[in-house]
GROMACS .gro file of C-alpha atoms in nm:
model
  479
    1MET     CA    1   2.898 -26.330 -11.342
    2ALA     CA    2   2.737 -26.018 -11.214
    3GLU     CA    3   2.492 -26.225 -11.012
    4THR     CA    4   2.775 -26.421 -10.852
    5ARG     CA    5   2.956 -26.103 -10.757
    6GLY     CA    6   2.640 -25.962 -10.596
    7LEU     CA    7   2.591 -26.282 -10.394
    8LEU     CA    8   2.948 -26.269 -10.265
    9ILE     CA    9   2.902 -25.908 -10.158
   10MET     CA   10   2.586 -25.998  -9.970
   11LEU     CA   11   2.766 -26.288  -9.797
   12LEU     CA   12   3.050 -26.059  -9.694
   13ILE     CA   13   2.809 -25.801  -9.551
   14PHE     CA   14   2.617 -26.071  -9.362
   15SER     CA   15   2.938 -26.219  -9.226
   16GLU     CA   16   3.053 -25.878  -9.110
   17LYS     CA   17   2.726 -25.822  -8.933
   18LEU     CA   18   2.759 -26.162  -8.762
   19LEU     CA   19   3.104 -26.070  -8.642
   20LEU     CA   20   2.991 -25.730  -8.515
   21THR     CA   21   2.681 -25.870  -8.345
   22ASN     CA   22   2.819 -26.067  -8.047
   23SER     CA   23   2.536 -26.220  -7.843
   24LYS     CA   24   2.639 -26.380  -7.506
   25ASP     CA   25   2.490 -26.423  -7.158
   26THR     CA   26   2.670 -26.324  -6.838
   27ASN     CA   27   2.549 -26.429  -6.493
   28VAL     CA   28   2.575 -26.175  -6.212
   29THR     CA   29   2.462 -26.208  -5.850
   30CYS     CA   30   2.404 -25.890  -5.650
   31ILE     CA   31   2.339 -25.834  -5.283
   32ILE     CA   32   2.008 -25.671  -5.206
   33PHE     CA   33   2.039 -25.307  -5.095
   34ASP     CA   34   2.394 -25.291  -5.235
   35ASP     CA   35   2.505 -25.132  -5.565
   36CYS     CA   36   2.572 -25.369  -5.851
   37ILE     CA   37   2.748 -25.345  -6.192
   38LEU     CA   38   2.605 -25.511  -6.505
   39PRO     CA   39   2.903 -25.554  -6.739
   40CYS     CA   40   2.899 -25.460  -7.110
   41SER     CA   41   3.179 -25.368  -7.354
   42PHE     CA   42   3.207 -25.284  -7.725
   43LYS     CA   43   3.467 -25.186  -7.985
   44PRO     CA   44   3.489 -24.809  -7.976
   45THR     CA   45   3.473 -24.647  -8.323
   46GLY     CA   46   3.362 -24.293  -8.262
   47THR     CA   47   3.006 -24.205  -8.171
   48VAL     CA   48   2.806 -24.477  -7.994
   49VAL     CA   49   2.443 -24.537  -7.899
   50ILE     CA   50   2.376 -24.738  -7.580
   51HIS     CA   51   2.046 -24.884  -7.463
   52TRP     CA   52   1.983 -25.104  -7.159
   53TYR     CA   53   1.662 -25.306  -7.139
   54LYS     CA   54   1.506 -25.549  -6.899
   55GLN     CA   55   1.276 -25.770  -7.103
   56GLN     CA   56   1.185 -25.476  -7.333
   57ILE     CA   57   1.150 -25.233  -7.041
   58PRO     CA   58   1.375 -24.926  -7.091
   59VAL     CA   59   1.631 -24.910  -6.812
   60HIS     CA   60   1.889 -24.656  -6.933
   61SER     CA   61   1.976 -24.483  -7.265
   62TYR     CA   62   2.277 -24.288  -7.390
   63TYR     CA   63   2.320 -24.108  -7.723
   64TYR     CA   64   2.433 -23.771  -7.849
   65ASN     CA   65   2.712 -23.808  -7.592
   66LYS     CA   66   2.481 -23.779  -7.291
   67ASP     CA   67   2.231 -23.976  -7.079
   68GLN     CA   68   1.872 -23.979  -7.194
   69PHE     CA   69   1.607 -24.037  -6.924
   70GLY     CA   70   1.294 -23.954  -7.117
   71LEU     CA   71   1.196 -24.315  -7.182
   72GLN     CA   72   1.331 -24.466  -6.857
   73ASN     CA   73   1.090 -24.681  -6.656
   74LYS     CA   74   1.004 -24.524  -6.318
   75HIS     CA   75   1.112 -24.841  -6.135
   76PHE     CA   76   1.472 -24.751  -6.223
   77SER     CA   77   1.440 -24.377  -6.185
   78GLY     CA   78   1.739 -24.230  -6.006
   79ARG     CA   79   1.906 -24.570  -5.964
   80THR     CA   80   2.107 -24.614  -6.287
   81CYS     CA   81   2.412 -24.454  -6.445
   82LEU     CA   82   2.694 -24.530  -6.693
   83PHE     CA   83   3.063 -24.472  -6.651
   84ASN     CA   84   3.063 -24.183  -6.898
   85SER     CA   85   3.434 -24.115  -6.889
   86HIS     CA   86   3.500 -24.480  -6.987
   87ILE     CA   87   3.253 -24.492  -7.277
   88PRO     CA   88   3.510 -24.373  -7.539
   89HIS     CA   89   3.723 -24.669  -7.433
   90GLY     CA   90   3.441 -24.919  -7.501
   91ASN     CA   91   3.288 -24.954  -7.153
   92ALA     CA   92   2.905 -24.952  -7.157
   93SER     CA   93   2.855 -25.119  -6.814
   94LEU     CA   94   2.553 -25.016  -6.609
   95LEU     CA   95   2.565 -24.927  -6.241
   96LEU     CA   96   2.243 -25.031  -6.068
   97LYS     CA   97   2.208 -24.874  -5.723
   98ARG     CA   98   2.029 -25.014  -5.417
   99VAL     CA   99   1.938 -25.345  -5.573
  100LYS     CA  100   1.590 -25.478  -5.501
  101VAL     CA  101   1.432 -25.821  -5.522
  102GLN     CA  102   1.228 -25.694  -5.820
  103ASP     CA  103   1.549 -25.613  -6.012
  104LYS     CA  104   1.636 -25.974  -6.079
  105GLY     CA  105   1.595 -26.092  -6.439
  106ARG     CA  106   1.756 -26.087  -6.786
  107TYR     CA  107   1.902 -25.758  -6.907
  108LYS     CA  108   2.014 -25.661  -7.260
  109CYS     CA  109   2.294 -25.421  -7.341
  110TYR     CA  110   2.258 -25.285  -7.699
  111THR     CA  111   2.540 -25.081  -7.854
  112SER     CA  112   2.554 -24.931  -8.206
  113THR     CA  113   2.848 -24.773  -8.383
  114ARG     CA  114   2.948 -24.705  -8.742
  115LYS     CA  115   3.105 -25.051  -8.745
  116GLY     CA  116   2.780 -25.225  -8.651
  117ASN     CA  117   2.548 -25.322  -8.366
  118GLN     CA  118   2.604 -25.549  -8.063
  119GLU     CA  119   2.384 -25.714  -7.799
  120ILE     CA  120   2.506 -25.857  -7.466
  121PHE     CA  121   2.272 -26.030  -7.219
  122VAL     CA  122   2.317 -26.028  -6.844
  123ASN     CA  123   2.125 -26.256  -6.607
  124LEU     CA  124   2.090 -26.077  -6.274
  125GLU     CA  125   2.037 -26.283  -5.959
  126VAL     CA  126   1.976 -26.113  -5.626
  127LYS     CA  127   2.009 -26.239  -5.272
  128ALA     CA  128   1.982 -26.112  -4.918
  129LEU     CA  129   2.253 -26.253  -4.692
  130ILE     CA  130   2.181 -26.428  -4.364
  131HIS     CA  131   2.304 -26.172  -4.116
  132SER     CA  132   2.197 -26.344  -3.797
  133VAL     CA  133   1.996 -26.631  -3.654
  134ILE     CA  134   1.794 -26.570  -3.341
  135MET     CA  135   1.742 -26.869  -3.116
  136GLU     CA  136   1.502 -26.872  -2.823
  137MET     CA  137   1.420 -27.146  -2.577
  138THR     CA  138   1.141 -27.227  -2.332
  139ASP     CA  139   1.075 -27.536  -2.121
  140GLU     CA  140   0.875 -27.691  -2.408
  141MET     CA  141   0.993 -27.535  -2.735
  142VAL     CA  142   1.307 -27.406  -2.905
  143THR     CA  143   1.262 -27.152  -3.185
  144CYS     CA  144   1.506 -27.044  -3.456
  145SER     CA  145   1.440 -26.748  -3.686
  146SER     CA  146   1.606 -26.514  -3.933
  147HIS     CA  147   1.477 -26.203  -4.108
  148ASN     CA  148   1.523 -26.028  -4.444
  149ILE     CA  149   1.652 -26.328  -4.638
  150TYR     CA  150   1.629 -26.397  -5.010
  151PRO     CA  151   1.578 -26.653  -5.150
  152VAL     CA  152   1.429 -26.894  -4.894
  153PRO     CA  153   1.704 -27.080  -4.703
  154GLN     CA  154   1.705 -27.440  -4.586
  155VAL     CA  155   1.676 -27.505  -4.212
  156THR     CA  156   1.826 -27.807  -4.033
  157TRP     CA  157   1.825 -27.916  -3.667
  158ALA     CA  158   2.066 -28.116  -3.452
  159THR     CA  159   2.137 -28.185  -3.084
  160ASP     CA  160   2.429 -28.268  -2.862
  161PRO     CA  161   2.423 -28.553  -2.761
  162PRO     CA  162   2.305 -28.652  -3.112
  163SER     CA  163   1.942 -28.745  -3.170
  164ALA     CA  164   1.777 -28.932  -3.454
  165GLN     CA  165   1.647 -28.700  -3.726
  166GLU     CA  166   1.298 -28.845  -3.703
  167ALA     CA  167   1.291 -28.732  -3.337
  168LEU     CA  168   1.360 -28.373  -3.440
  169GLU     CA  169   1.009 -28.294  -3.558
  170ASN     CA  170   0.995 -27.928  -3.653
  171SER     CA  171   0.767 -27.689  -3.836
  172THR     CA  172   0.897 -27.405  -4.054
  173ILE     CA  173   0.700 -27.095  -4.148
  174LYS     CA  174   0.801 -26.859  -4.433
  175THR     CA  175   0.656 -26.509  -4.474
  176THR     CA  176   0.744 -26.219  -4.706
  177ASP     CA  177   0.733 -25.844  -4.652
  178HIS     CA  178   0.652 -25.567  -4.899
  179LYS     CA  179   1.013 -25.572  -5.024
  180GLY     CA  180   0.989 -25.938  -5.113
  181LEU     CA  181   1.226 -26.052  -4.835
  182PHE     CA  182   1.159 -26.364  -4.633
  183THR     CA  183   1.130 -26.418  -4.261
  184VAL     CA  184   1.182 -26.782  -4.174
  185THR     CA  185   1.086 -26.929  -3.835
  186SER     CA  186   1.141 -27.291  -3.740
  187MET     CA  187   1.014 -27.451  -3.417
  188LEU     CA  188   1.128 -27.771  -3.252
  189LYS     CA  189   0.973 -27.947  -2.953
  190ILE     CA  190   1.206 -28.002  -2.657
  191LEU     CA  191   1.325 -28.359  -2.614
  192GLY     CA  192   1.267 -28.463  -2.252
  193ASN     CA  193   1.414 -28.226  -1.994
  194PHE     CA  194   1.535 -27.897  -2.143
  195SER     CA  195   1.875 -27.929  -1.974
  196ASN     CA  196   1.954 -28.269  -2.132
  197TYR     CA  197   2.058 -28.134  -2.473
  198THR     CA  198   2.230 -27.852  -2.654
  199TYR     CA  199   2.019 -27.756  -2.956
  200PHE     CA  200   2.161 -27.646  -3.295
  201CYS     CA  201   1.981 -27.491  -3.589
  202SER     CA  202   2.148 -27.405  -3.921
  203PHE     CA  203   2.024 -27.177  -4.199
  204ILE     CA  204   2.172 -27.273  -4.536
  205SER     CA  205   2.143 -27.021  -4.820
  206ALA     CA  206   1.991 -27.129  -5.153
  207ASP     CA  207   2.327 -27.107  -5.334
  208LYS     CA  208   2.500 -27.300  -5.049
  209THR     CA  209   2.750 -27.016  -4.996
  210GLN     CA  210   2.630 -26.946  -4.642
  211VAL     CA  211   2.574 -27.173  -4.345
  212TRP     CA  212   2.470 -26.978  -4.036
  213THR     CA  213   2.455 -27.185  -3.716
  214ALA     CA  214   2.316 -27.101  -3.373
  215SER     CA  215   2.309 -27.315  -3.061
  216ARG     CA  216   2.150 -27.279  -2.721
  217LYS     CA  217   2.160 -27.464  -2.392
  218LYS     CA  218   1.958 -27.399  -2.077
  219GLN     CA  219   2.041 -27.527  -1.730
  220ASP     CA  220   1.968 -27.472  -1.359
  221ILE     CA  221   2.224 -27.468  -1.077
  222THR     CA  222   2.159 -27.445  -0.702
  223HIS     CA  223   2.458 -27.350  -0.489
  224GLU     CA  224   2.533 -27.250  -0.131
  225GLU     CA  225   2.634 -26.892  -0.063
  226GLY     CA  226   2.992 -26.813   0.027
  227LEU     CA  227   3.136 -27.112  -0.161
  228ALA     CA  228   3.318 -27.053  -0.492
  229LEU     CA  229   3.100 -27.139  -0.793
  230SER     CA  230   3.206 -27.210  -1.153
  231ILE     CA  231   2.930 -27.144  -1.410
  232PRO     CA  232   3.010 -27.359  -1.718
  233CYS     CA  233   3.013 -27.216  -2.071
  234ILE     CA  234   3.194 -27.411  -2.345
  235ALA     CA  235   3.171 -27.348  -2.720
  236PRO     CA  236   3.060 -27.662  -2.908
  237HIS     CA  237   3.307 -27.597  -3.191
  238SER     CA  238   3.645 -27.429  -3.217
  239LEU     CA  239   3.635 -27.062  -3.311
  240GLN     CA  240   3.908 -26.846  -3.464
  241ASN     CA  241   3.788 -26.489  -3.429
  242PHE     CA  242   3.504 -26.424  -3.191
  243SER     CA  243   3.364 -26.191  -2.929
  244PHE     CA  244   3.248 -26.320  -2.593
  245THR     CA  245   3.011 -26.178  -2.332
  246TRP     CA  246   2.857 -26.269  -1.997
  247THR     CA  247   2.530 -26.098  -1.905
  248PHE     CA  248   2.344 -26.113  -1.574
  249THR     CA  249   1.970 -26.067  -1.538
  250SER     CA  250   1.792 -26.042  -1.205
  251SER     CA  251   1.489 -25.820  -1.153
  252ASN     CA  252   1.629 -25.545  -1.375
  253GLU     CA  253   1.741 -25.526  -1.739
  254PRO     CA  254   2.028 -25.753  -1.850
  255THR     CA  255   2.368 -25.619  -1.748
  256VAL     CA  256   2.692 -25.701  -1.931
  257ILE     CA  257   2.933 -25.808  -1.659
  258PHE     CA  258   3.214 -25.940  -1.881
  259ARG     CA  259   3.324 -25.880  -2.241
  260TYR     CA  260   3.623 -25.998  -2.443
  261ASP     CA  261   3.721 -25.966  -2.812
  262THR     CA  262   3.991 -26.183  -2.965
  263LYS     CA  263   4.076 -25.922  -3.229
  264THR     CA  264   4.139 -25.631  -2.995
  265ARG     CA  265   4.225 -25.843  -2.688
  266HIS     CA  266   4.027 -25.589  -2.489
  267THR     CA  267   3.876 -25.715  -2.162
  268PHE     CA  268   3.592 -25.558  -1.964
  269ASN     CA  269   3.500 -25.696  -1.622
  270LEU     CA  270   3.226 -25.516  -1.429
  271TRP     CA  271   3.254 -25.760  -1.137
  272GLU     CA  272   3.629 -25.747  -1.098
  273GLY     CA  273   3.721 -25.901  -0.764
  274GLN     CA  274   3.394 -26.096  -0.751
  275ALA     CA  275   3.412 -26.289  -1.081
  276GLU     CA  276   3.696 -26.394  -1.309
  277LEU     CA  277   3.779 -26.592  -1.625
  278ASP     CA  278   4.084 -26.781  -1.743
  279GLN     CA  279   4.167 -26.607  -2.073
  280ASP     CA  280   4.390 -26.892  -2.190
  281LEU     CA  281   4.100 -27.133  -2.156
  282LEU     CA  282   3.867 -26.878  -2.315
  283LEU     CA  283   4.078 -26.874  -2.633
  284MET     CA  284   4.027 -27.251  -2.648
  285GLY     CA  285   3.650 -27.214  -2.615
  286ASP     CA  286   3.603 -27.245  -2.238
  287GLY     CA  287   3.442 -26.929  -2.103
  288SER     CA  288   3.332 -27.063  -1.764
  289LEU     CA  289   3.279 -26.788  -1.506
  290LEU     CA  290   3.411 -26.826  -1.151
  291LEU     CA  291   3.217 -26.650  -0.874
  292GLN     CA  292   3.441 -26.612  -0.570
  293LYS     CA  293   3.184 -26.567  -0.291
  294PRO     CA  294   2.830 -26.580  -0.432
  295ASP     CA  295   2.568 -26.393  -0.231
  296ILE     CA  296   2.195 -26.470  -0.219
  297GLU     CA  297   2.082 -26.115  -0.287
  298GLU     CA  298   2.349 -26.006  -0.535
  299HIS     CA  299   2.421 -26.317  -0.741
  300SER     CA  300   2.097 -26.514  -0.778
  301GLY     CA  301   1.956 -26.478  -1.129
  302MET     CA  302   2.005 -26.567  -1.497
  303TYR     CA  303   2.358 -26.583  -1.641
  304THR     CA  304   2.397 -26.587  -2.021
  305CYS     CA  305   2.725 -26.644  -2.202
  306THR     CA  306   2.751 -26.581  -2.577
  307PHE     CA  307   3.019 -26.675  -2.831
  308SER     CA  308   2.972 -26.468  -3.149
  309GLY     CA  309   3.188 -26.576  -3.443
  310LEU     CA  310   3.176 -26.577  -3.821
  311GLN     CA  311   2.825 -26.695  -3.915
  312SER     CA  312   2.780 -26.854  -3.575
  313ARG     CA  313   2.645 -26.779  -3.230
  314TYR     CA  314   2.653 -27.009  -2.927
  315ILE     CA  315   2.455 -26.928  -2.614
  316VAL     CA  316   2.434 -27.096  -2.274
  317GLU     CA  317   2.169 -26.980  -2.024
  318THR     CA  318   2.220 -27.075  -1.660
  319ASN     CA  319   1.970 -26.999  -1.386
  320ILE     CA  320   2.165 -26.968  -1.059
  321ASN     CA  321   1.983 -27.011  -0.727
  322ILE     CA  322   2.204 -26.920  -0.430
  323THR     CA  323   2.087 -27.070  -0.100
  324ILE     CA  324   2.182 -27.026   0.265
  325SER     CA  325   2.474 -27.252   0.350
  326SER     CA  326   2.431 -27.526   0.611
  327ILE     CA  327   2.722 -27.376   0.805
  328SER     CA  328   2.538 -27.046   0.829
  329VAL     CA  329   2.228 -27.223   0.959
  330ASP     CA  330   2.434 -27.396   1.230
  331GLU     CA  331   2.606 -27.069   1.318
  332GLN     CA  332   2.272 -26.894   1.349
  333SER     CA  333   2.141 -27.175   1.571
  334VAL     CA  334   2.450 -27.155   1.792
  335GLN     CA  335   2.420 -26.779   1.804
  336ARG     CA  336   2.054 -26.799   1.908
  337SER     CA  337   2.146 -27.059   2.174
  338TRP     CA  338   2.426 -26.837   2.302
  339TRP     CA  339   2.200 -26.535   2.328
  340SER     CA  340   1.937 -26.744   2.509
  341THR     CA  341   2.195 -26.869   2.758
  342ALA     CA  342   2.336 -26.522   2.805
  343ALA     CA  343   1.989 -26.379   2.866
  344SER     CA  344   1.913 -26.649   3.124
  345ALA     CA  345   2.243 -26.590   3.302
  346ALA     CA  346   2.187 -26.215   3.303
  347PHE     CA  347   1.839 -26.259   3.450
  348PHE     CA  348   1.972 -26.499   3.715
  349LEU     CA  349   2.251 -26.257   3.808
  350PHE     CA  350   2.008 -25.965   3.822
  351THR     CA  351   1.779 -26.160   4.056
  352ILE     CA  352   2.071 -26.254   4.284
  353ILE     CA  353   2.178 -25.889   4.300
  354LEU     CA  354   1.825 -25.793   4.405
  355ALA     CA  355   1.788 -26.081   4.655
  356LEU     CA  356   2.132 -26.070   4.818
  357PRO     CA  357   2.073 -25.764   5.040
  358GLN     CA  358   1.745 -25.909   5.166
  359CYS     CA  359   1.914 -26.242   5.241
  360ILE     CA  360   2.193 -26.076   5.434
  361LYS     CA  361   1.936 -25.886   5.638
  362LEU     CA  362   1.738 -26.207   5.696
  363ARG     CA  363   2.042 -26.401   5.817
  364ALA     CA  364   2.125 -26.128   6.064
  365MET     CA  365   1.772 -26.143   6.202
  366GLU     CA  366   1.789 -26.525   6.229
  367ALA     CA  367   2.120 -26.511   6.412
  368ARG     CA  368   1.986 -26.270   6.672
  369THR     CA  369   1.666 -26.471   6.717
  370ALA     CA  370   1.854 -26.802   6.755
  371SER     CA  371   2.095 -26.655   7.005
  372HIS     CA  372   1.812 -26.519   7.214
  373ARG     CA  373   1.599 -26.833   7.201
  374TYR     CA  374   1.851 -27.108   7.260
  375ASN     CA  375   2.129 -26.931   7.440
  376GLY     CA  376   2.358 -27.227   7.390
  377ALA     CA  377   2.109 -27.510   7.472
  378ALA     CA  378   1.959 -27.739   7.213
  379PHE     CA  379   1.761 -28.005   7.396
  380VAL     CA  380   1.565 -28.007   7.727
  381GLY     CA  381   1.413 -28.332   7.846
  382GLY     CA  382   1.397 -28.529   8.175
  383GLY     CA  383   1.638 -28.283   8.339
  384LEU     CA  384   1.910 -28.365   8.086
  385HIS     CA  385   2.085 -28.071   7.907
  386LYS     CA  386   2.287 -28.108   7.583
  387ASP     CA  387   2.522 -27.861   7.431
  388LEU     CA  388   2.434 -27.746   7.082
  389ASN     CA  389   2.781 -27.820   6.952
  390ALA     CA  390   2.758 -28.184   7.061
  391THR     CA  391   2.597 -28.410   6.805
  392PRO     CA  392   2.426 -28.705   6.981
  393SER     CA  393   2.445 -29.052   6.831
  394TYR     CA  394   2.190 -29.213   7.067
  395ILE     CA  395   1.922 -29.078   7.301
  396ASN     CA  396   1.797 -29.288   7.593
  397GLY     CA  397   1.436 -29.256   7.681
  398GLN     CA  398   1.161 -29.065   7.516
  399HIS     CA  399   1.234 -28.708   7.442
  400GLU     CA  400   1.047 -28.436   7.276
  401VAL     CA  401   1.273 -28.267   7.024
  402GLU     CA  402   1.217 -27.929   6.878
  403CYS     CA  403   1.249 -28.025   6.516
  404ASN     CA  404   1.081 -27.788   6.280
  405ARG     CA  405   1.116 -27.430   6.185
  406GLN     CA  406   0.932 -27.308   5.883
  407LEU     CA  407   1.038 -27.029   5.652
  408GLN     CA  408   0.761 -26.911   5.432
  409ILE     CA  409   0.819 -26.685   5.135
  410GLU     CA  410   0.521 -26.541   4.967
  411ALA     CA  411   0.590 -26.339   4.652
  412GLN     CA  412   0.337 -26.071   4.569
  413GLY     CA  413   0.454 -25.863   4.268
  414GLU     CA  414   0.815 -25.746   4.303
  415LEU     CA  415   1.000 -25.900   4.606
  416ALA     CA  416   0.885 -26.161   4.856
  417ASP     CA  417   0.784 -26.075   5.212
  418ILE     CA  418   0.958 -26.307   5.452
  419LYS     CA  419   0.769 -26.445   5.752
  420LEU     CA  420   0.931 -26.662   6.012
  421THR     CA  421   0.717 -26.888   6.235
  422ALA     CA  422   0.826 -27.150   6.486
  423GLU     CA  423   0.640 -27.468   6.548
  424GLU     CA  424   0.719 -27.767   6.751
  425CYS     CA  425   0.666 -28.125   6.657
  426SER     CA  426   0.689 -28.436   6.873
  427VAL     CA  427   0.920 -28.716   6.778
  428ASP     CA  428   0.893 -29.038   6.977
  429LEU     CA  429   1.232 -29.199   6.989
  430GLN     CA  430   1.291 -29.543   7.133
  431PRO     CA  431   1.601 -29.597   7.340
  432GLY     CA  432   1.897 -29.674   7.123
  433THR     CA  433   1.742 -29.508   6.815
  434LYS     CA  434   2.011 -29.360   6.586
  435ILE     CA  435   1.954 -29.019   6.442
  436GLU     CA  436   2.125 -28.955   6.113
  437GLN     CA  437   2.128 -28.653   5.893
  438GLU     CA  438   1.967 -28.698   5.554
  439GLU     CA  439   2.032 -28.504   5.241
  440LYS     CA  440   1.742 -28.280   5.155
  441PRO     CA  441   1.629 -28.140   4.821
  442LEU     CA  442   1.766 -27.806   4.706
  443LEU     CA  443   1.470 -27.610   4.842
  444ASN     CA  444   1.448 -27.815   5.165
  445VAL     CA  445   1.785 -27.700   5.294
  446LEU     CA  446   1.915 -27.823   5.630
  447ASP     CA  447   1.933 -27.527   5.861
  448ASP     CA  448   2.069 -27.668   6.186
  449THR     CA  449   2.316 -27.489   6.405
  450ASN     CA  450   2.610 -27.659   6.230
  451SER     CA  451   2.509 -27.529   5.883
  452ASP     CA  452   2.754 -27.273   5.753
  453ALA     CA  453   2.666 -26.926   5.629
  454TRP     CA  454   2.726 -27.025   5.265
  455GLY     CA  455   2.447 -27.282   5.268
  456LYS     CA  456   2.209 -27.051   5.450
  457SER     CA  457   2.274 -26.761   5.218
  458HIS     CA  458   2.231 -26.967   4.904
  459GLY     CA  459   1.914 -27.123   5.037
  460CYS     CA  460   1.781 -26.778   5.106
  461ILE     CA  461   1.881 -26.651   4.761
  462LEU     CA  462   1.716 -26.950   4.595
  463SER     CA  463   1.407 -26.884   4.806
  464HIS     CA  464   1.401 -26.526   4.685
  465LEU     CA  465   1.470 -26.633   4.329
  466TYR     CA  466   1.188 -26.884   4.313
  467GLY     CA  467   0.958 -26.663   4.513
  468TYR     CA  468   1.026 -26.379   4.269
  469VAL     CA  469   0.977 -26.591   3.962
  470ARG     CA  470   0.685 -26.793   4.090
  471PRO     CA  471   0.457 -26.586   4.319
  472ASN     CA  472   0.298 -26.757   4.620
  473PHE     CA  473   0.556 -27.034   4.608
  474GLU     CA  474   0.642 -27.162   4.958
  475VAL     CA  475   0.997 -27.256   5.046
  476LYS     CA  476   1.065 -27.446   5.374
  477PHE     CA  477   1.382 -27.471   5.574
  478ASN     CA  478   1.362 -27.756   5.826
  479THR     CA  479   1.589 -27.795   6.126
   0.00000   0.00000   0.00000
């Protein structure tokens, strides 16, 4: 009987200990570099002893109503604490500050009171979030990378228009730093011409809670100056909250020329009056930039538009080459032709101004010489006299006619010296022969007594003009 009673007492004590010792695992995930709480609770019954361990490594201890750091491992030094004011209420949770990759593992929370002992296990997982994905593009390769990630993410590629997955051959490199964080870089060879596709790369976290996507497109546009130009930039997917920028790069550092944020609705436009956007279209994902009058010097360069949203970034790079418009070329040609014509006319007018006084003087000398020589008679032959004003149609008999008077202009340097000589030539005319006037070339001007002063003056001016331009050139006036 006594033995049975002793066995029952032992069973009761063992059962009580089983009830007081509550072993269970809790899973906790903490963000690297953030503070994290490892939960633990107990039934408060007066004085308590608390010990935290990581696989038998002392993390934090509390007894005699205060923290005890004598046995704490140096890896946790200065990074742990309890919520002391909550301990009397049964809260033994541990605050772990500035979580590291090395902190992950299985932790044990041991509590002891007068009512018994208790152990609670906490599995700590750590991760470093994907904060950004950097995408770069050349004519041959597109590269996608992200830094300070844990654990290693999955990387996928896609294009628009879509391409077969086997065509998207890529290589991914993973490296770790001294903190245990990963840098992941993935490279994909360009398919055909770089402007044919928009490229997408996605980084997917190990626990599938994050999908960070970046896209990039590169294109070239050649456009004539002065004509309005729309530079396209369209987001591949709809975005709710995003910021948007246009940057321009020429020979200097990139300059932000436009910025817009959907949360604040604040707009910044450095090129106001030269460039503009339709904000209604922008909210729908169309951020195309309109250049009013592009200029070769000011607007040729690289334009980059960027949509930055939640876990996404879309970039379009456009190289703009502004060229001289065909209209400008024609205008310049016309302008050069006009100036050439104007210069020629000015030179001609200048020469006439210089030659006119000399011509007037020459005509006066000719008039006096003619009056003295002929004195009203034109022909003398066989005793027959003809008046100069009478134009004969026929001449009977053989007559010798004074027919030639030569005007020679010899230009030596500045103006021509004019020499007048008279020669006679014999013309044998048969009876009944008709004499008709013939038109002469411009520089072989008729200079008979019936020629008016206008013809004589212009012939003289032309003689001076050509004699001035072409030295030693001989001009003849025949009568």
